[in-house]
Coordinates of C-alpha atoms and ligand atoms in Angstrom, one line a residue:
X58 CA 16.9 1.2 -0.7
X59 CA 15.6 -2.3 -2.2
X60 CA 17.8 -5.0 -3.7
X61 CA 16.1 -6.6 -6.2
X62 CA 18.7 -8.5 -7.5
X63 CA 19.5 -10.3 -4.7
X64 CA 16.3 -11.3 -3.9
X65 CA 16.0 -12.9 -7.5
X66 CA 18.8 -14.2 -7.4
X67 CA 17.9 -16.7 -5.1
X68 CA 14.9 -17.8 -6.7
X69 CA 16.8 -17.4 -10.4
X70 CA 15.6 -21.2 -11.2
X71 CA 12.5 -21.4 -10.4
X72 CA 11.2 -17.9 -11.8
X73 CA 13.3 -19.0 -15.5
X74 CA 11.5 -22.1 -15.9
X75 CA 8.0 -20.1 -14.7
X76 CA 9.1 -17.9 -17.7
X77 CA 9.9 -20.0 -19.9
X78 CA 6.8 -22.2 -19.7
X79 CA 4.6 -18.9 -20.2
X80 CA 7.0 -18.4 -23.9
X81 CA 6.5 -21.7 -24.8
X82 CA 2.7 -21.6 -24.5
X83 CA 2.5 -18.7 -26.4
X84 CA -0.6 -17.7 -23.8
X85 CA 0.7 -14.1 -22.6
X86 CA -3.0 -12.4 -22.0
X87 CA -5.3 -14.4 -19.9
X88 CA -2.8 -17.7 -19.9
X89 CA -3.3 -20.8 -17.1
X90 CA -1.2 -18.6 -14.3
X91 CA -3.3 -15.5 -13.8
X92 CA -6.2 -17.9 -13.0
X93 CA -4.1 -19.9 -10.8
X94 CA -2.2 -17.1 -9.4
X95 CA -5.6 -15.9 -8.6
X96 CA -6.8 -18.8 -6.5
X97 CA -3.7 -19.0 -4.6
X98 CA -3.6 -15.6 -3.3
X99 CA -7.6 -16.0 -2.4
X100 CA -6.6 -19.2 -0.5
X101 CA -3.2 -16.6 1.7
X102 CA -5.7 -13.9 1.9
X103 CA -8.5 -15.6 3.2
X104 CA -11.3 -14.0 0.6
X105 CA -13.7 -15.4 -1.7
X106 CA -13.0 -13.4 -5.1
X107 CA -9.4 -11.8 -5.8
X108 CA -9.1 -10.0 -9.1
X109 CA -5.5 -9.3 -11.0
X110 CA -5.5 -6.0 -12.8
X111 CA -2.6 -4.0 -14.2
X112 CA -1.5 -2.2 -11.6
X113 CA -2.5 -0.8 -8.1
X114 CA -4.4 2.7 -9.6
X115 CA -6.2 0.8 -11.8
X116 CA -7.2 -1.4 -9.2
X117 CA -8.2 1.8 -6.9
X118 CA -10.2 3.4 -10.2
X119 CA -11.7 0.0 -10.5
X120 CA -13.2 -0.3 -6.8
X121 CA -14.3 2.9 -7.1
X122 CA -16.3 2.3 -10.0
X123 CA -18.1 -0.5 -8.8
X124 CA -19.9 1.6 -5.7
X125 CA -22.0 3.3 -8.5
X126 CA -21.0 6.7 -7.0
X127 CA -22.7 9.8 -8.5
X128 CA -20.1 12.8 -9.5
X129 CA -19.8 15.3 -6.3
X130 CA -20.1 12.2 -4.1
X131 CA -17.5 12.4 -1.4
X132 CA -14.8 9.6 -0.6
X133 CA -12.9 10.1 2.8
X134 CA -9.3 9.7 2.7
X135 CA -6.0 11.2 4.3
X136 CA -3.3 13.5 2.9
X137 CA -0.2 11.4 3.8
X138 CA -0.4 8.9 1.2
X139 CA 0.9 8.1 -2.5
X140 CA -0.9 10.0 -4.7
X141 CA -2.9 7.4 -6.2
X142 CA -5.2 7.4 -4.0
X143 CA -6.8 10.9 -4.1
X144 CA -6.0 11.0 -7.8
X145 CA -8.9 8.2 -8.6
X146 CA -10.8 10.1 -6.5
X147 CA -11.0 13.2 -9.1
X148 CA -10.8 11.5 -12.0
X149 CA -14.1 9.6 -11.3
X150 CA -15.2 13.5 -10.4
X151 CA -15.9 12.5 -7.0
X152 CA -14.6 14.7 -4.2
X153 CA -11.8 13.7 -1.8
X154 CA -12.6 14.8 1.7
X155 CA -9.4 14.5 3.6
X156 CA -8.6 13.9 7.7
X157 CA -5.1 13.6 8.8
X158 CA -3.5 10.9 10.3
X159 CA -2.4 9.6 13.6
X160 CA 1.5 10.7 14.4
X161 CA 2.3 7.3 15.2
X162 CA 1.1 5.2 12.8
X163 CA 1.0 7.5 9.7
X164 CA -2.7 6.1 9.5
X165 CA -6.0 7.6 9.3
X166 CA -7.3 8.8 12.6
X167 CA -10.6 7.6 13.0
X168 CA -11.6 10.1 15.9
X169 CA -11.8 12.7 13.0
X170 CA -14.3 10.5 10.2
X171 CA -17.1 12.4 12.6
X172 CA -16.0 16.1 11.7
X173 CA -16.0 15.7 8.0
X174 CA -19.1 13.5 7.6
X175 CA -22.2 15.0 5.7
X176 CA -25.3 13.5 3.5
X177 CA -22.9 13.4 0.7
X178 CA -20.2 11.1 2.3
X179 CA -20.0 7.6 0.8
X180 CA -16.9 5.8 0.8
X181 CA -13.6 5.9 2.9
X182 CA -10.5 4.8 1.9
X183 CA -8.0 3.9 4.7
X184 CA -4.7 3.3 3.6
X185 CA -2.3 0.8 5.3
X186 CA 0.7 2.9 4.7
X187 CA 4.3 1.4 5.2
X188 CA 3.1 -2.3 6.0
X189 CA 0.5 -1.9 9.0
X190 CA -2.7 -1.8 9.0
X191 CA -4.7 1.3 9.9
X192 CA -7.6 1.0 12.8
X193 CA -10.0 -1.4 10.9
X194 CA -12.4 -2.1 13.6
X195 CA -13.0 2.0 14.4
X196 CA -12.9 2.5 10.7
X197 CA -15.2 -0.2 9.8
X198 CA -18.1 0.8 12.8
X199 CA -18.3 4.5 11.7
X200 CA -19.1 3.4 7.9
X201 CA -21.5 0.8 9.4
X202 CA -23.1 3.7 11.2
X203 CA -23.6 5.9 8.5
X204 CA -24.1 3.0 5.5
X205 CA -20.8 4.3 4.2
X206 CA -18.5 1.5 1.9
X207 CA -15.0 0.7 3.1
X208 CA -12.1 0.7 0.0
X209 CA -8.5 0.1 1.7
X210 CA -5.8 0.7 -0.1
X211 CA -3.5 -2.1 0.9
X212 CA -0.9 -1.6 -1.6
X213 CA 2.0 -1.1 0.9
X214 CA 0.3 -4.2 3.4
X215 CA -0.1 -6.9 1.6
X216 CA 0.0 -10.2 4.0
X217 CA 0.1 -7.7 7.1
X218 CA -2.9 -9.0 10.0
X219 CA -5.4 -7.1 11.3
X220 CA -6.7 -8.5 15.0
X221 CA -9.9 -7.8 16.2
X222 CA -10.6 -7.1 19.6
X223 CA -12.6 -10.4 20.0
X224 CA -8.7 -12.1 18.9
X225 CA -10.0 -13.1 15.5
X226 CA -7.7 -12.1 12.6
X227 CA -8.5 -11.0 8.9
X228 CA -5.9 -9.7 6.5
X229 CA -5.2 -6.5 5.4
X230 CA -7.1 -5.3 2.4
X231 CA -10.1 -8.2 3.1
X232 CA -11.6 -6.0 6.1
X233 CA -13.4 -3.6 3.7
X234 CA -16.1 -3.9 1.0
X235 CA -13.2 -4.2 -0.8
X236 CA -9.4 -3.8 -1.0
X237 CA -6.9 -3.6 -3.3
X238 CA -2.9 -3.9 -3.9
X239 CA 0.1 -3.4 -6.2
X240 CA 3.1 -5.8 -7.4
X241 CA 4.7 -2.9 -8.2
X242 CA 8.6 -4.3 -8.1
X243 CA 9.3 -2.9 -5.2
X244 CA 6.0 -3.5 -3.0
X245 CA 6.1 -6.2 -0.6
X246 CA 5.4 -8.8 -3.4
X247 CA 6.7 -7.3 -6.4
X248 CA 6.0 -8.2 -9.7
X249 CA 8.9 -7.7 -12.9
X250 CA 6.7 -4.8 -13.9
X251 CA 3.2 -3.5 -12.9
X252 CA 0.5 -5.4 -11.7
X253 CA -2.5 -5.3 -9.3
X254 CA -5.0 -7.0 -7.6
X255 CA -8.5 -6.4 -6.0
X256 CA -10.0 -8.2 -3.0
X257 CA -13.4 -8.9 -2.2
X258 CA -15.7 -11.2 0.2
X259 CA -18.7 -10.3 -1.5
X260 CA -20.5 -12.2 -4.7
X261 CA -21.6 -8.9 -6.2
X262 CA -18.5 -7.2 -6.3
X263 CA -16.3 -10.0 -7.0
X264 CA -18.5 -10.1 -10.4
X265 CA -19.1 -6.7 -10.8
X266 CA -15.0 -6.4 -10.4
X267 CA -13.9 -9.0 -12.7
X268 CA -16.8 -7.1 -15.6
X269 CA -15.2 -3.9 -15.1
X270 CA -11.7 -4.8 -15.3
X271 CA -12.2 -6.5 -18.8
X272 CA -14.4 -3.6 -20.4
X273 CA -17.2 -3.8 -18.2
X274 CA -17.9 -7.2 -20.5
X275 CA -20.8 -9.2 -19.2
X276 CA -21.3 -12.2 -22.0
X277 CA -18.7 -12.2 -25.1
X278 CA -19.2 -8.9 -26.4
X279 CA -22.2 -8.0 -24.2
X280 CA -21.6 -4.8 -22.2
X281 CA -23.7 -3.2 -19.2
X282 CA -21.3 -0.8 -18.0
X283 CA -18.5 1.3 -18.6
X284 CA -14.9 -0.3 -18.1
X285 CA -11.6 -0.7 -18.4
X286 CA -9.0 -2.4 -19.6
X287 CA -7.1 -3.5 -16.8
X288 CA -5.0 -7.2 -16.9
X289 CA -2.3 -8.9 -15.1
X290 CA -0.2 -10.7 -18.2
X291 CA 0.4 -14.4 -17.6
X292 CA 4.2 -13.4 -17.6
X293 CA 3.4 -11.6 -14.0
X294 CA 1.4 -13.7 -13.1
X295 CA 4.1 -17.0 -13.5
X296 CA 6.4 -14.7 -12.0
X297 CA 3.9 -13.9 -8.8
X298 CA 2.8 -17.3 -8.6
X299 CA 7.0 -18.3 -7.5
X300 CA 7.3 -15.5 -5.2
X301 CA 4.0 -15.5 -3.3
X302 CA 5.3 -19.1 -1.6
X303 CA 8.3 -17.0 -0.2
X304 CA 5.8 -14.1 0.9
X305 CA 6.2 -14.9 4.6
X306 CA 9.5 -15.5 5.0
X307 CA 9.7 -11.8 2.8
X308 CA 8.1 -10.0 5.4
X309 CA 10.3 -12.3 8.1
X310 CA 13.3 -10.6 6.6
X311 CA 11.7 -7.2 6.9
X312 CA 10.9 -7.8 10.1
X313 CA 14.4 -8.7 11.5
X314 CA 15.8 -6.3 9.6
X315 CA 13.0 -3.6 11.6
X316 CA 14.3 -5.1 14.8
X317 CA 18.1 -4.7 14.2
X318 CA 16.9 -1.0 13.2
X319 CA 15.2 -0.9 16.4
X320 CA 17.7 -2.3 19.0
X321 CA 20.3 0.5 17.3
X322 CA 18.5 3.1 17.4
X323 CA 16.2 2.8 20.2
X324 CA 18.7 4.3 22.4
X325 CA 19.2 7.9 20.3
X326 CA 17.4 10.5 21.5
X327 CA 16.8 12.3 19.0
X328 CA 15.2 9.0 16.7
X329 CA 11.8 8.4 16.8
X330 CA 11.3 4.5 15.8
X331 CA 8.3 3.3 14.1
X332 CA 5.5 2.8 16.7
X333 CA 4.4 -1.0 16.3
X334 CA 0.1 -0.8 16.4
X335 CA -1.4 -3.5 18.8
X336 CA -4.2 -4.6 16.4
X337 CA -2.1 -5.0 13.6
X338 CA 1.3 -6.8 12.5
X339 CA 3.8 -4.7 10.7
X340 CA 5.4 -6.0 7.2
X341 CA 7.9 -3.3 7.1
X342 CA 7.7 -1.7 3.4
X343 CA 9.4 1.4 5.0
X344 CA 11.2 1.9 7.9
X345 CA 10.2 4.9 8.6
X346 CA 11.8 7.1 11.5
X347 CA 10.8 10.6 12.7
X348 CA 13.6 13.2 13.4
X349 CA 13.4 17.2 14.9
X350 CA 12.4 19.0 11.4
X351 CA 15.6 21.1 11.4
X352 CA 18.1 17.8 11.1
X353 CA 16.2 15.8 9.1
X354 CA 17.8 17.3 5.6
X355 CA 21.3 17.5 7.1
X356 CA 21.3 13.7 8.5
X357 CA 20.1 12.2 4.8
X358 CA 22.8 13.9 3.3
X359 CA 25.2 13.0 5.7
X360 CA 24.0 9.6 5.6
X361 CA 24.7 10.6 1.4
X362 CA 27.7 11.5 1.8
X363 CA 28.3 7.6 3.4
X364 CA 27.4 6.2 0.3
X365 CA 23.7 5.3 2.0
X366 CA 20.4 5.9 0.6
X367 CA 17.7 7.0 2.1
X368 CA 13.7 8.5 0.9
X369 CA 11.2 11.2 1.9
X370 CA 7.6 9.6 1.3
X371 CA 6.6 11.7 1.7
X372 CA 8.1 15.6 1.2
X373 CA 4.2 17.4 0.6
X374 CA 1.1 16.7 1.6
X375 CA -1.5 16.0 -0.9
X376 CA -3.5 19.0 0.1
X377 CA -0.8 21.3 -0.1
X378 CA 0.0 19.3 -3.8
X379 CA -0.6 21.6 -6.8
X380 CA -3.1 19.5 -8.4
X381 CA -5.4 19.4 -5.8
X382 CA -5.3 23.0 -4.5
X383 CA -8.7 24.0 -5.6
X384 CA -9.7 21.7 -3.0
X385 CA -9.8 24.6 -1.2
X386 CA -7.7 23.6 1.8
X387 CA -4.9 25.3 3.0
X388 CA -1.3 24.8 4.9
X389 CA -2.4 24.1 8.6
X390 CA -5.8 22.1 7.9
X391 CA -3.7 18.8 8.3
X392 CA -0.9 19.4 11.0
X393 CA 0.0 16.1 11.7
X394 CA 0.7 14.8 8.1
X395 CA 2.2 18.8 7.5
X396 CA 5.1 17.9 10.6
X397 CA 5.4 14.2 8.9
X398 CA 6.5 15.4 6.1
X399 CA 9.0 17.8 7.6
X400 CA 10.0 15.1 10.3
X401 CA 10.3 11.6 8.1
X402 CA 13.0 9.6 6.7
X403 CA 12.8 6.0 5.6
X404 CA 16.1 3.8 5.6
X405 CA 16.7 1.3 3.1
X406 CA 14.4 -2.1 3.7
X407 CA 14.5 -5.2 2.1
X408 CA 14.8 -9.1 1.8
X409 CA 18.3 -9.3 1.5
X410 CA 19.4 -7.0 4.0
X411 CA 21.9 -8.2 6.3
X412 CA 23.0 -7.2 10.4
X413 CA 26.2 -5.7 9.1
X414 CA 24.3 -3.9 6.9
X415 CA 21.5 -2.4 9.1
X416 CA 24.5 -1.9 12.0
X417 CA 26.7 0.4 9.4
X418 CA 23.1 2.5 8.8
X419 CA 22.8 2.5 12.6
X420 CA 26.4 3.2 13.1
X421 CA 26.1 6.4 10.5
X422 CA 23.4 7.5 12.4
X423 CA 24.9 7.8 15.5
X424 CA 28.3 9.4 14.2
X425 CA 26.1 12.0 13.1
X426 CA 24.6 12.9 16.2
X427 CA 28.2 12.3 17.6
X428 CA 29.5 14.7 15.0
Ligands
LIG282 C1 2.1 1.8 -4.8 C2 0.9 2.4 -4.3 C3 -0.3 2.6 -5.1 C4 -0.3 2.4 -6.6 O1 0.2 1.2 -7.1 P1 0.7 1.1 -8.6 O2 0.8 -0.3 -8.8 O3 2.0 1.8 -8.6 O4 -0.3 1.8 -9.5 C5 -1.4 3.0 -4.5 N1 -1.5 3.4 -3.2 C6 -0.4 3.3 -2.4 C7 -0.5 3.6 -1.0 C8 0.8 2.8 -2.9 O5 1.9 2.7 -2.2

């Protein structure tokens, strides 16, 4: 699905000396490149205060923690998303209140925040799933309405743009009060382990963030909240600091590699390819096509049986998710992201991917339909 290797590989010089440096400084927590690191993603997101944590959860637990919420509160989010996000949700005792998600896009659809509303409603988390960005300016004009906060979950986005209607452009995960991401090593910037990051434009937060990620610490040893322990190590960070110069031409590669996927299988019938949003560009995490429910199984294993992966995100809802049945809801509340799950199948997606690669995927396809 991802090749890692390669894509380190081409960088092997650079990222050795960057690790190297951080072993002979001896400076592994809090060092000179998780500061710097810091600053330079500000400066490619465009957003006053960015805030490394250990890894994308965290960073989710973390956002929602600042808002002050009070147990019961409800947080709007969907139920075709990594589980992350509805799991901070609970553990801060706050109740997920779910709508589905647009067949398209595999983002939240706004036209349903009204039904699900109440006085209790206080957040929404949209997630930007598969590299593009859900609808931020619908999203962001029902919380202004209600006083509602905006959390997006921009782990699978990060770099992707977000055009306004008036033509002016913001990045994913900087729309919100705040967002956050992961450098998980196999996100869009990935990290040699876990890592995270939070993003916010506001003075409050970007303080109240950077308290809570370090114990809720204040002054040395002065606490006035509860935190957490949450930290990028300087290794990461050295690490992120090389490969957030090559971010663009990442998502480049991703992006040629979406239109080779395209141009093949454009022409099958049966293939639906992913559905490219006006308002947003699309950094291709997944490439993610929709199939009839009853060949879905039998065309990943055929595509197996060839030697080439392929991944269901994602195979169950998070309603219908043992954890979270005592939500109450039940199979049929969320049709579109029930089919999704049924319909789905990502092919593999990456840096290093190469036209005779992505034609012999194509070319699989196609003998099985031709089968
Ligand atoms: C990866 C991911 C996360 C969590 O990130 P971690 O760094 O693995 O904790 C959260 N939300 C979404 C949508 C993700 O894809």
């Amino acid at each position: 699905m991802v090749d890692l290797h390669g894509q380190y590989l081409r960088i092997k010089e650079e990222i050795n000396a960057a690790i190297q440096k951080v072993i002979d400084s001896s400076a592994f927590i809090k060092g000179g490149d998780v500061r710097l690191f810091q600053e330079e993603l500000s400066a490619y997101m465009g957003v006053a205060h960015t805030i490394a944590c250990g890894n994308g959860t965290d960073a989710l637990q973390v956002a929602m923690m600042a808002l002050d919420l009070q147990p019961g509160d409800e947080v709007i989010t969907t139920p075709y998303t990594f589980i992350a996000t509805i799991e901070v949700i609970r553990l801060l005792r706050l109740k997920p209140v779910l709508v589905d998600v647009e067949p398209g896009t595999f983002n939240m659809d706004p036209e349903k925040l009204e039904d699900v509303y109440t006085e209790r409603t206080r957040a929404i988390v949209p997630v930007h799933l598969f590299g593009q960005c859900a609808n931020m300016e619908a999203i962001m004009a029902f919380a202004g309405k209600y006083g509602l906060f905006v959390i997006e979950d921009s782990a699978q986005a990060l770099g992707a743009l977000y055009t306004y209607s008036d033509g002016t452009q913001q990045r994913a995960g900087t729309i919100g009060h705040m967002g956050i991401t992961s450098f998980f090593p196999s996100k869009n910037l990935g990290a040699f382990g876990d890592g995270g990051a939070l993003f916010t434009r506001n003075d409050h937060f970007g303080r109240r963030l950077a308290s809570l990620v370090n114990h809720g610490m204040q002054k040395r040893y002065f606490y006035d909240h509860v935190g957490v322990n949450s930290r990028l190590d300087t290794l990461q960070a050295a690490i992120l600091r090389v490969k957030l110069k090559h971010l663009d031409e990442y998502h480049l590669a991703r992006q040629r590699t979406a239109d080779w996927y395209d141009d093949a299988l454009s022409g099958m019938a049966e293939v639906q390819t992913p559905v490219r949003s006006a308002f947003s560009t699309h950094i291709f995490h997944q490439y993610t096509i929709q199939l009839p429910a009853e060949i879905r199984d039998d065309l990943k294993r055929w595509l197996q049986e060839k030697g080439i992966p392929s991944m269901i995100y994602y195979p169950l809802p998070l309603h219908l998710q043992g954890a979270y049945l005592d939500l109450g809801y039940r199979a049929g509340d969320f049709p579109v992201s029930e089919k999704l799950c049924k319909k789905v199948l990502s092919l593999p997606m990456h840096t290093e991917m190469e036209k005779e690669q992505a034609d012999h995927i194509s070319g699989a396809i196609q003998s099985f339909f031709n089968s």
